[in-house]
């Protein structure tokens, strides 16, 4: 019993070493194409954190998978029925069983530790860059503590509202009147370098906000606010779509985030604001004219 | 009980003939009527399995249409409405009308035989549970005549409320849950009582076959989980029909409440499906490696451990909803804990093979296929358990791949191993080995081709339940590979169906114990007579048939020695 067990242990160690070497040598190019790891690429720390956490767990997973498969294949080949083969009538081995139970627990402890180490990068937003800081405003943390704010408390906060089958975004304008805010559908425009905080709502059924390159998805649940954030460093367009079944056209409820440098973003914002003010004034004029026309002497 | 004298006193004259007087004895029904009215656990078991196969084929065809639609980007083969109805019916059918009845069929047929009982504890209740299941299937598929549900097998509110699902498809789905739920609930009570009270003399808890242990655990899980889903769908029904607004946030209800209630049932449901398959594997591997199971007590403990932890991890399906941080951490760590007993089982099975004398029969092959496939499903489960990683993977094709690896790789491969193993007992005839091996390899290759690539589709950003996708990245290639795989898989399943149909009539005669099994069902004839056993042997270990075979060998040797003169 002793010698085969030792031989087995050596063989296991060998398979583990070979498999981890094989994994590390897999070109990073393969990993970046979304074949074996989640997307990232906007330079936002949360997506990168998730991706590296995934890869760390992936290394452990490959070692375990290849190790167990190796052991299984070895067993199946070596102990296939043959003439004169005598099956050994053992009922168990307490020491062996306790050791693999402890082994499995240790792997999970390791994964937990790695997760909590990486969690800060994924969960806690950083401060905005100096270039985008003027765009941000200071928020007081919500009472339920679910919205995470950067150390200086300053974010650019956009409200995301999911409705069948489109996303609507409301941009902050510094006052309490939300009726004249800049808004857009489907495409969200954000400044690079700013920590963008999202408050996610739903108007009808549940939806889920997800731009793979900008980190995880967060459900838009009617009656609740959900929170996430990102901080993009690369200007560009990042695409995603609703990730929670919301009806027949769920597949067409797409979203994209266009990241612009702060100056360009400000220009876009001012254009939108002017257009809205203009539309408001036109409406007010038309309304006044209508009132005048129907007013009696 | 008094024991009869072994030798009757010798009397002269005609021996008294015992006379049985019966008044108004009903004639035994025969033909199809005997199946409709039967309370025999074996016949009910076979009807369960037949219904399971029927719905397996229906659900499989639905999956093939889904795969055809997704074979191309921007496909226009079917409408979004049809697509949503198809994946709702596929999921619901596979869980409630294929896996649950199939497992109930195995349990009905085998549990009494394996514990040396002559029937289930409540035979009439047993028949009632089967016919309730049929009613559930009829009500659900009846909605094809008007408008099937389109809310997925999870039917999240408020999408499933009347405002967003105005047709009665959701109501049909609710009645399916109720009818199959009551069916499973009384079935579980029946199994529990049978195992608790009707075991053969000498069958202490440490000698109960592992399949029976998993069925006992499964029945407890069903008894815990089913009332919760029954309550949830009742609330949804009153929301829809009487305006109670339990799940309607615009009138003070909570849509998250539905998710909590659904998954409080839905997660144990996963173990309800997969634990019996664990039991089957634990029966098959020792027989074909000609070794006792490695670590019987550890496997029983792991089964119970999985059941206990499995009821406490439901919100890992909800990591992307507005949950407080403490819950995210709690449900992540709880989910990690399940990996320990599951890992223990994988090692115990591997070491059951270790130093054995492995015969590669079809049941062995499916068990080995199970080990490899379920292993990967378990490992991808660890990724999903880590909540920040789940934020990326949740509700994508990665999850679709993960649960097919666990449910098909776990439950379905286990069921197929069990089918090839016990078919001789059910029918008296062997399933064709050659065809079985062809079927196994086709299923195995088809499965891996279909689902391995879906991990990548999910990682590239493809959500679940979309009827079309744009061809960004490699999405179209991934999906085409998956569709090709699904048809290979279908051919493999078809081979087993053909195997069953031909072997039932013309398979090789099995005899009572073709595999040299370990458990009591092999003590009876194949198929067993109406009440299973004339005498129930005393059980002295977890492998009573091995003991009996040894005893017979000893007796043969002794009689041979006695016959040869010294």
PDB file of C-alpha atoms in Angstrom, chain B residues 45 54 444 541:
ATOM      1  CA  UNK B  45     -41.152   2.917 -12.440  1.00  0.00           C
ATOM      2  CA  UNK B  54     -40.724  10.897 -24.298  1.00  0.00           C
ATOM      3  CA  UNK B 444     -19.437  12.144 -25.421  1.00  0.00           C
ATOM      4  CA  UNK B 541     -22.702  -6.156   4.513  1.00  0.00           C
TER       5      UNK B 541
END
